[in-house]
Amino acid sequence: MIKILLINLGCKISIFKLLIKNNYFIYEFNKNNNISIILKINGVFISNGPGNPLNYKKKFYLILFFMFIKIPILSICLGYQIISILNKYNFYKLKNGHHGVNHPIINKNNKKLIINSQNHNFNIKKKKKKNYNNSFYSLFDNTLQNINSLIQPLIGFQNHPEGCSGPNDFINIFNYYNKIYE
C-alpha cells in the first residue's frame, strides 16, 4: 500500500475519500508528527484551503524539504500555488476570483478540453521555465492552471478535482502515486 503524507491546508472530506479509494494509506501532517514518518511515506499530497498562499509560510520549509529529497508531490489549488511559489513562479490576486463549477481548461499539449470546479482568488503568472511542462490553461482568461516538473516528481493543479457534485474530469489525478509506483 502506498503511504501518503497529507499536508492539510483546509481540505474537504472528499479528498480523504478519494485518496483512500485509490488505495493510499494517509498520514495527516501535524505538529506532533515524529520525524521518522519521513521513512514511512511514498508521497506528499498538499491540499486546497482558503486564502493567500503567503499566509502558509510556516509550511514552506517542510515542503521544500520534501522537494529536495524528491518525494513525489501532488498538490491542488492552494497547494499548487505554494509549490509554484517555491519553484520561483510569481503569483497575483485575480481581479475576480475563479469560483464555481464548469470552468473550461485546455491541455495545450493534446488539445483536450477538461471541465472542472474552482474556488480561488490568487493565481500563478505564466512563465516559460526550463524543466517544466505547464500545459493546462483556463479558457476563461488564459491563466496557468498547472505546474509539472520534468526533473522531479512534482505536479500541481489549480482546480478542485474532488468537486462533488460537479465535474469529475480531473479526478484521475488522484491516481498519480499509483502510476509512479507501478
PDB file of C-alpha atoms in Angstrom:
ATOM      1  CA  MET A   1       0.000   0.000   0.000  1.00  0.00           C
ATOM      2  CA  ILE A   2       1.310   3.447  -0.936  1.00  0.00           C
ATOM      3  CA  LYS A   3       1.653   5.759   2.064  1.00  0.00           C
ATOM      4  CA  ILE A   4       0.873   9.451   1.604  1.00  0.00           C
ATOM      5  CA  LEU A   5       1.587  12.358   3.917  1.00  0.00           C
ATOM      6  CA  LEU A   6      -1.314  14.799   3.651  1.00  0.00           C
ATOM      7  CA  ILE A   7      -0.422  18.422   4.350  1.00  0.00           C
ATOM      8  CA  ASN A   8      -3.919  19.588   5.150  1.00  0.00           C
ATOM      9  CA  LEU A   9      -4.418  23.296   4.494  1.00  0.00           C
ATOM     10  CA  GLY A  10      -8.190  23.035   4.804  1.00  0.00           C
ATOM     11  CA  CYS A  11      -9.266  20.151   2.610  1.00  0.00           C
ATOM     12  CA  LYS A  12     -12.701  18.614   2.479  1.00  0.00           C
ATOM     13  CA  ILE A  13     -13.594  15.072   3.498  1.00  0.00           C
ATOM     14  CA  SER A  14     -13.924  14.157  -0.187  1.00  0.00           C
ATOM     15  CA  ILE A  15     -10.129  14.473  -0.544  1.00  0.00           C
ATOM     16  CA  PHE A  16      -9.665  11.796   2.121  1.00  0.00           C
ATOM     17  CA  LYS A  17     -12.265   9.604   0.431  1.00  0.00           C
ATOM     18  CA  LEU A  18     -10.590   9.841  -2.972  1.00  0.00           C
ATOM     19  CA  LEU A  19      -7.123   9.125  -1.587  1.00  0.00           C
ATOM     20  CA  ILE A  20      -8.473   6.076   0.259  1.00  0.00           C
ATOM     21  CA  LYS A  21     -10.409   4.969  -2.838  1.00  0.00           C
ATOM     22  CA  ASN A  22      -7.090   4.925  -4.716  1.00  0.00           C
ATOM     23  CA  ASN A  23      -5.722   2.572  -2.056  1.00  0.00           C
ATOM     24  CA  TYR A  24      -3.445   5.048  -0.275  1.00  0.00           C
ATOM     25  CA  PHE A  25      -2.697   4.962   3.425  1.00  0.00           C
ATOM     26  CA  ILE A  26      -2.877   8.536   4.726  1.00  0.00           C
ATOM     27  CA  TYR A  27      -0.765  10.150   7.396  1.00  0.00           C
ATOM     28  CA  GLU A  28      -2.013  13.635   8.151  1.00  0.00           C
ATOM     29  CA  PHE A  29       0.769  16.078   8.970  1.00  0.00           C
ATOM     30  CA  ASN A  30       0.502  17.853  12.315  1.00  0.00           C
ATOM     31  CA  LYS A  31       2.903  19.388  14.826  1.00  0.00           C
ATOM     32  CA  ASN A  32       3.028  16.125  16.819  1.00  0.00           C
ATOM     33  CA  ASN A  33       4.402  14.038  13.929  1.00  0.00           C
ATOM     34  CA  ASN A  34       7.662  12.284  14.613  1.00  0.00           C
ATOM     35  CA  ILE A  35      10.461  12.843  12.097  1.00  0.00           C
ATOM     36  CA  SER A  36      10.515   9.076  11.468  1.00  0.00           C
ATOM     37  CA  ILE A  37       7.293   9.475   9.466  1.00  0.00           C
ATOM     38  CA  ILE A  38       9.518  10.543   6.562  1.00  0.00           C
ATOM     39  CA  LEU A  39      10.878   6.991   6.366  1.00  0.00           C
ATOM     40  CA  LYS A  40       7.351   5.601   6.019  1.00  0.00           C
ATOM     41  CA  ILE A  41       5.912   7.754   3.226  1.00  0.00           C
ATOM     42  CA  ASN A  42       5.970   7.322  -0.545  1.00  0.00           C
ATOM     43  CA  GLY A  43       4.413  10.665  -1.447  1.00  0.00           C
ATOM     44  CA  VAL A  44       3.131  14.022  -0.232  1.00  0.00           C
ATOM     45  CA  PHE A  45      -0.274  15.490  -1.013  1.00  0.00           C
ATOM     46  CA  ILE A  46      -0.729  19.238  -0.431  1.00  0.00           C
ATOM     47  CA  SER A  47      -4.398  20.101  -0.189  1.00  0.00           C
ATOM     48  CA  ASN A  48      -6.586  23.001  -1.088  1.00  0.00           C
ATOM     49  CA  GLY A  49      -7.505  25.597   1.509  1.00  0.00           C
ATOM     50  CA  PRO A  50      -8.524  29.213   1.967  1.00  0.00           C
ATOM     51  CA  GLY A  51      -6.698  32.457   1.393  1.00  0.00           C
ATOM     52  CA  ASN A  52      -3.396  33.898   0.323  1.00  0.00           C
ATOM     53  CA  PRO A  53      -0.603  31.317  -0.154  1.00  0.00           C
ATOM     54  CA  LEU A  54       1.846  33.579   1.699  1.00  0.00           C
ATOM     55  CA  ASN A  55      -0.230  33.043   4.853  1.00  0.00           C
ATOM     56  CA  TYR A  56       1.187  29.499   4.934  1.00  0.00           C
ATOM     57  CA  LYS A  57       4.924  30.324   5.041  1.00  0.00           C
ATOM     58  CA  LYS A  58       5.376  28.059   8.069  1.00  0.00           C
ATOM     59  CA  LYS A  59       4.757  25.101   5.726  1.00  0.00           C
ATOM     60  CA  PHE A  60       7.193  26.320   3.041  1.00  0.00           C
ATOM     61  CA  TYR A  61      10.325  24.798   4.626  1.00  0.00           C
ATOM     62  CA  LEU A  62       8.623  21.465   5.150  1.00  0.00           C
ATOM     63  CA  ILE A  63       7.507  21.359   1.510  1.00  0.00           C
ATOM     64  CA  LEU A  64      10.962  22.494   0.319  1.00  0.00           C
ATOM     65  CA  PHE A  65      12.476  19.624   2.280  1.00  0.00           C
ATOM     66  CA  PHE A  66      10.238  17.102   0.520  1.00  0.00           C
ATOM     67  CA  MET A  67      11.092  18.684  -2.842  1.00  0.00           C
ATOM     68  CA  PHE A  68      14.801  18.461  -2.008  1.00  0.00           C
ATOM     69  CA  ILE A  69      14.648  14.731  -1.212  1.00  0.00           C
ATOM     70  CA  LYS A  70      12.470  14.198  -4.303  1.00  0.00           C
ATOM     71  CA  ILE A  71       9.472  12.556  -2.675  1.00  0.00           C
ATOM     72  CA  PRO A  72       6.600  12.635  -5.210  1.00  0.00           C
ATOM     73  CA  ILE A  73       4.362  15.637  -4.554  1.00  0.00           C
ATOM     74  CA  LEU A  74       0.819  16.157  -5.806  1.00  0.00           C
ATOM     75  CA  SER A  75      -0.950  19.396  -4.941  1.00  0.00           C
ATOM     76  CA  ILE A  76      -4.224  21.104  -5.716  1.00  0.00           C
ATOM     77  CA  CYS A  77      -5.487  24.676  -5.505  1.00  0.00           C
ATOM     78  CA  LEU A  78      -3.713  26.398  -2.586  1.00  0.00           C
ATOM     79  CA  GLY A  79      -1.125  23.603  -2.527  1.00  0.00           C
ATOM     80  CA  TYR A  80      -0.482  24.208  -6.228  1.00  0.00           C
ATOM     81  CA  GLN A  81       0.022  27.911  -5.576  1.00  0.00           C
ATOM     82  CA  ILE A  82       2.505  27.152  -2.787  1.00  0.00           C
ATOM     83  CA  ILE A  83       4.634  24.712  -4.808  1.00  0.00           C
ATOM     84  CA  SER A  84       4.599  27.159  -7.714  1.00  0.00           C
ATOM     85  CA  ILE A  85       5.903  29.950  -5.483  1.00  0.00           C
ATOM     86  CA  LEU A  86       8.580  27.599  -4.125  1.00  0.00           C
ATOM     87  CA  ASN A  87       9.592  26.882  -7.727  1.00  0.00           C
ATOM     88  CA  LYS A  88      10.118  30.607  -8.335  1.00  0.00           C
ATOM     89  CA  TYR A  89       6.848  31.392 -10.081  1.00  0.00           C
ATOM     90  CA  ASN A  90       5.215  34.706  -9.200  1.00  0.00           C
ATOM     91  CA  PHE A  91       1.617  34.911  -8.097  1.00  0.00           C
ATOM     92  CA  TYR A  92      -1.011  37.618  -8.117  1.00  0.00           C
ATOM     93  CA  LYS A  93      -4.507  38.356  -6.861  1.00  0.00           C
ATOM     94  CA  LEU A  94      -7.177  37.924  -9.512  1.00  0.00           C
ATOM     95  CA  LYS A  95      -9.485  40.902 -10.123  1.00  0.00           C
ATOM     96  CA  ASN A  96     -12.418  38.492  -9.982  1.00  0.00           C
ATOM     97  CA  GLY A  97     -11.587  35.121  -8.455  1.00  0.00           C
ATOM     98  CA  HIS A  98     -12.448  31.824 -10.091  1.00  0.00           C
ATOM     99  CA  HIS A  99     -15.410  30.355  -8.234  1.00  0.00           C
ATOM    100  CA  GLY A 100     -17.900  27.634  -9.050  1.00  0.00           C
ATOM    101  CA  VAL A 101     -18.228  24.698 -11.419  1.00  0.00           C
ATOM    102  CA  ASN A 102     -17.942  24.305 -15.187  1.00  0.00           C
ATOM    103  CA  HIS A 103     -14.611  26.065 -15.667  1.00  0.00           C
ATOM    104  CA  PRO A 104     -13.188  25.028 -19.053  1.00  0.00           C
ATOM    105  CA  ILE A 105      -9.495  24.097 -19.046  1.00  0.00           C
ATOM    106  CA  ILE A 106      -7.482  23.226 -22.148  1.00  0.00           C
ATOM    107  CA  ASN A 107      -4.481  20.941 -22.181  1.00  0.00           C
ATOM    108  CA  LYS A 108      -2.423  22.675 -24.876  1.00  0.00           C
ATOM    109  CA  ASN A 109      -0.274  19.560 -25.407  1.00  0.00           C
ATOM    110  CA  ASN A 110      -3.114  17.339 -26.624  1.00  0.00           C
ATOM    111  CA  LYS A 111      -5.882  19.961 -27.169  1.00  0.00           C
ATOM    112  CA  LYS A 112      -8.159  18.098 -24.734  1.00  0.00           C
ATOM    113  CA  LEU A 113     -10.866  20.131 -23.011  1.00  0.00           C
ATOM    114  CA  ILE A 114     -11.491  19.471 -19.328  1.00  0.00           C
ATOM    115  CA  ILE A 115     -14.296  20.869 -17.196  1.00  0.00           C
ATOM    116  CA  ASN A 116     -13.597  21.423 -13.503  1.00  0.00           C
ATOM    117  CA  SER A 117     -14.597  23.339 -10.405  1.00  0.00           C
ATOM    118  CA  GLN A 118     -12.544  26.158  -8.901  1.00  0.00           C
ATOM    119  CA  ASN A 119     -12.575  28.352  -5.820  1.00  0.00           C
ATOM    120  CA  HIS A 120      -9.611  30.719  -5.545  1.00  0.00           C
ATOM    121  CA  ASN A 121      -8.669  34.401  -5.633  1.00  0.00           C
ATOM    122  CA  PHE A 122      -4.955  34.044  -6.448  1.00  0.00           C
ATOM    123  CA  ASN A 123      -3.171  32.616  -9.457  1.00  0.00           C
ATOM    124  CA  ILE A 124       0.307  31.918 -10.792  1.00  0.00           C
ATOM    125  CA  LYS A 125       1.831  34.103 -13.509  1.00  0.00           C
ATOM    126  CA  LYS A 126       2.590  32.340 -16.764  1.00  0.00           C
ATOM    127  CA  LYS A 127       6.270  31.978 -17.390  1.00  0.00           C
ATOM    128  CA  LYS A 128       8.192  29.645 -19.677  1.00  0.00           C
ATOM    129  CA  LYS A 129      10.688  27.832 -17.487  1.00  0.00           C
ATOM    130  CA  LYS A 130      13.254  25.228 -18.336  1.00  0.00           C
ATOM    131  CA  ASN A 131      12.409  21.760 -16.946  1.00  0.00           C
ATOM    132  CA  TYR A 132       8.664  22.439 -16.623  1.00  0.00           C
ATOM    133  CA  ASN A 133       5.821  21.320 -18.857  1.00  0.00           C
ATOM    134  CA  ASN A 134       2.915  23.512 -17.823  1.00  0.00           C
ATOM    135  CA  SER A 135       0.222  22.817 -20.388  1.00  0.00           C
ATOM    136  CA  PHE A 136      -3.162  23.485 -18.729  1.00  0.00           C
ATOM    137  CA  TYR A 137      -4.769  26.904 -19.213  1.00  0.00           C
ATOM    138  CA  SER A 138      -8.152  28.421 -18.414  1.00  0.00           C
ATOM    139  CA  LEU A 139     -10.325  29.129 -21.439  1.00  0.00           C
ATOM    140  CA  PHE A 140     -11.990  31.961 -19.494  1.00  0.00           C
ATOM    141  CA  ASP A 141      -8.876  34.131 -19.082  1.00  0.00           C
ATOM    142  CA  ASN A 142      -5.890  32.013 -20.274  1.00  0.00           C
ATOM    143  CA  THR A 143      -4.464  31.765 -16.747  1.00  0.00           C
ATOM    144  CA  LEU A 144      -1.998  28.993 -15.942  1.00  0.00           C
ATOM    145  CA  GLN A 145      -3.685  26.002 -14.274  1.00  0.00           C
ATOM    146  CA  ASN A 146      -0.854  23.563 -13.534  1.00  0.00           C
ATOM    147  CA  ILE A 147       2.791  23.027 -12.731  1.00  0.00           C
ATOM    148  CA  ASN A 148       4.562  19.887 -13.916  1.00  0.00           C
ATOM    149  CA  SER A 149       8.264  19.431 -13.219  1.00  0.00           C
ATOM    150  CA  LEU A 150      10.281  17.386 -15.671  1.00  0.00           C
ATOM    151  CA  ILE A 151      13.196  16.874 -13.263  1.00  0.00           C
ATOM    152  CA  GLN A 152      11.450  15.850 -10.058  1.00  0.00           C
ATOM    153  CA  PRO A 153       8.182  14.074  -9.224  1.00  0.00           C
ATOM    154  CA  LEU A 154       6.138  17.235  -8.687  1.00  0.00           C
ATOM    155  CA  ILE A 155       2.766  18.102 -10.157  1.00  0.00           C
ATOM    156  CA  GLY A 156       0.065  20.540  -9.167  1.00  0.00           C
ATOM    157  CA  PHE A 157      -3.301  21.728 -10.428  1.00  0.00           C
ATOM    158  CA  GLN A 158      -5.263  24.881  -9.670  1.00  0.00           C
ATOM    159  CA  ASN A 159      -8.674  23.225  -9.708  1.00  0.00           C
ATOM    160  CA  HIS A 160     -10.709  21.182  -7.252  1.00  0.00           C
ATOM    161  CA  PRO A 161     -10.690  17.688  -8.801  1.00  0.00           C
ATOM    162  CA  GLU A 162     -12.718  16.320  -5.918  1.00  0.00           C
ATOM    163  CA  GLY A 163     -15.603  18.725  -6.604  1.00  0.00           C
ATOM    164  CA  CYS A 164     -18.796  16.831  -5.783  1.00  0.00           C
ATOM    165  CA  SER A 165     -21.314  17.329  -7.132  1.00  0.00           C
ATOM    166  CA  GLY A 166     -19.655  18.831 -10.126  1.00  0.00           C
ATOM    167  CA  PRO A 167     -17.330  17.928 -12.936  1.00  0.00           C
ATOM    168  CA  ASN A 168     -15.075  14.910 -12.407  1.00  0.00           C
ATOM    169  CA  ASP A 169     -12.815  15.332 -15.448  1.00  0.00           C
ATOM    170  CA  PHE A 170      -9.713  15.761 -13.263  1.00  0.00           C
ATOM    171  CA  ILE A 171     -10.486  13.003 -10.757  1.00  0.00           C
ATOM    172  CA  ASN A 172      -7.790  10.757 -12.264  1.00  0.00           C
ATOM    173  CA  ILE A 173      -5.007  12.912 -10.758  1.00  0.00           C
ATOM    174  CA  PHE A 174      -5.608  11.009  -7.533  1.00  0.00           C
ATOM    175  CA  ASN A 175      -4.029   8.033  -9.311  1.00  0.00           C
ATOM    176  CA  TYR A 176      -0.701   9.935  -9.501  1.00  0.00           C
ATOM    177  CA  TYR A 177       1.211   7.878  -6.926  1.00  0.00           C
ATOM    178  CA  ASN A 178      -0.082   4.565  -8.269  1.00  0.00           C
ATOM    179  CA  LYS A 179       1.400   5.456 -11.680  1.00  0.00           C
ATOM    180  CA  ILE A 180       4.788   6.221 -10.105  1.00  0.00           C
ATOM    181  CA  TYR A 181       4.995   3.019  -8.056  1.00  0.00           C
ATOM    182  CA  GLU A 182       3.543   0.572 -10.607  1.00  0.00           C
TER     183      GLU A 182
END
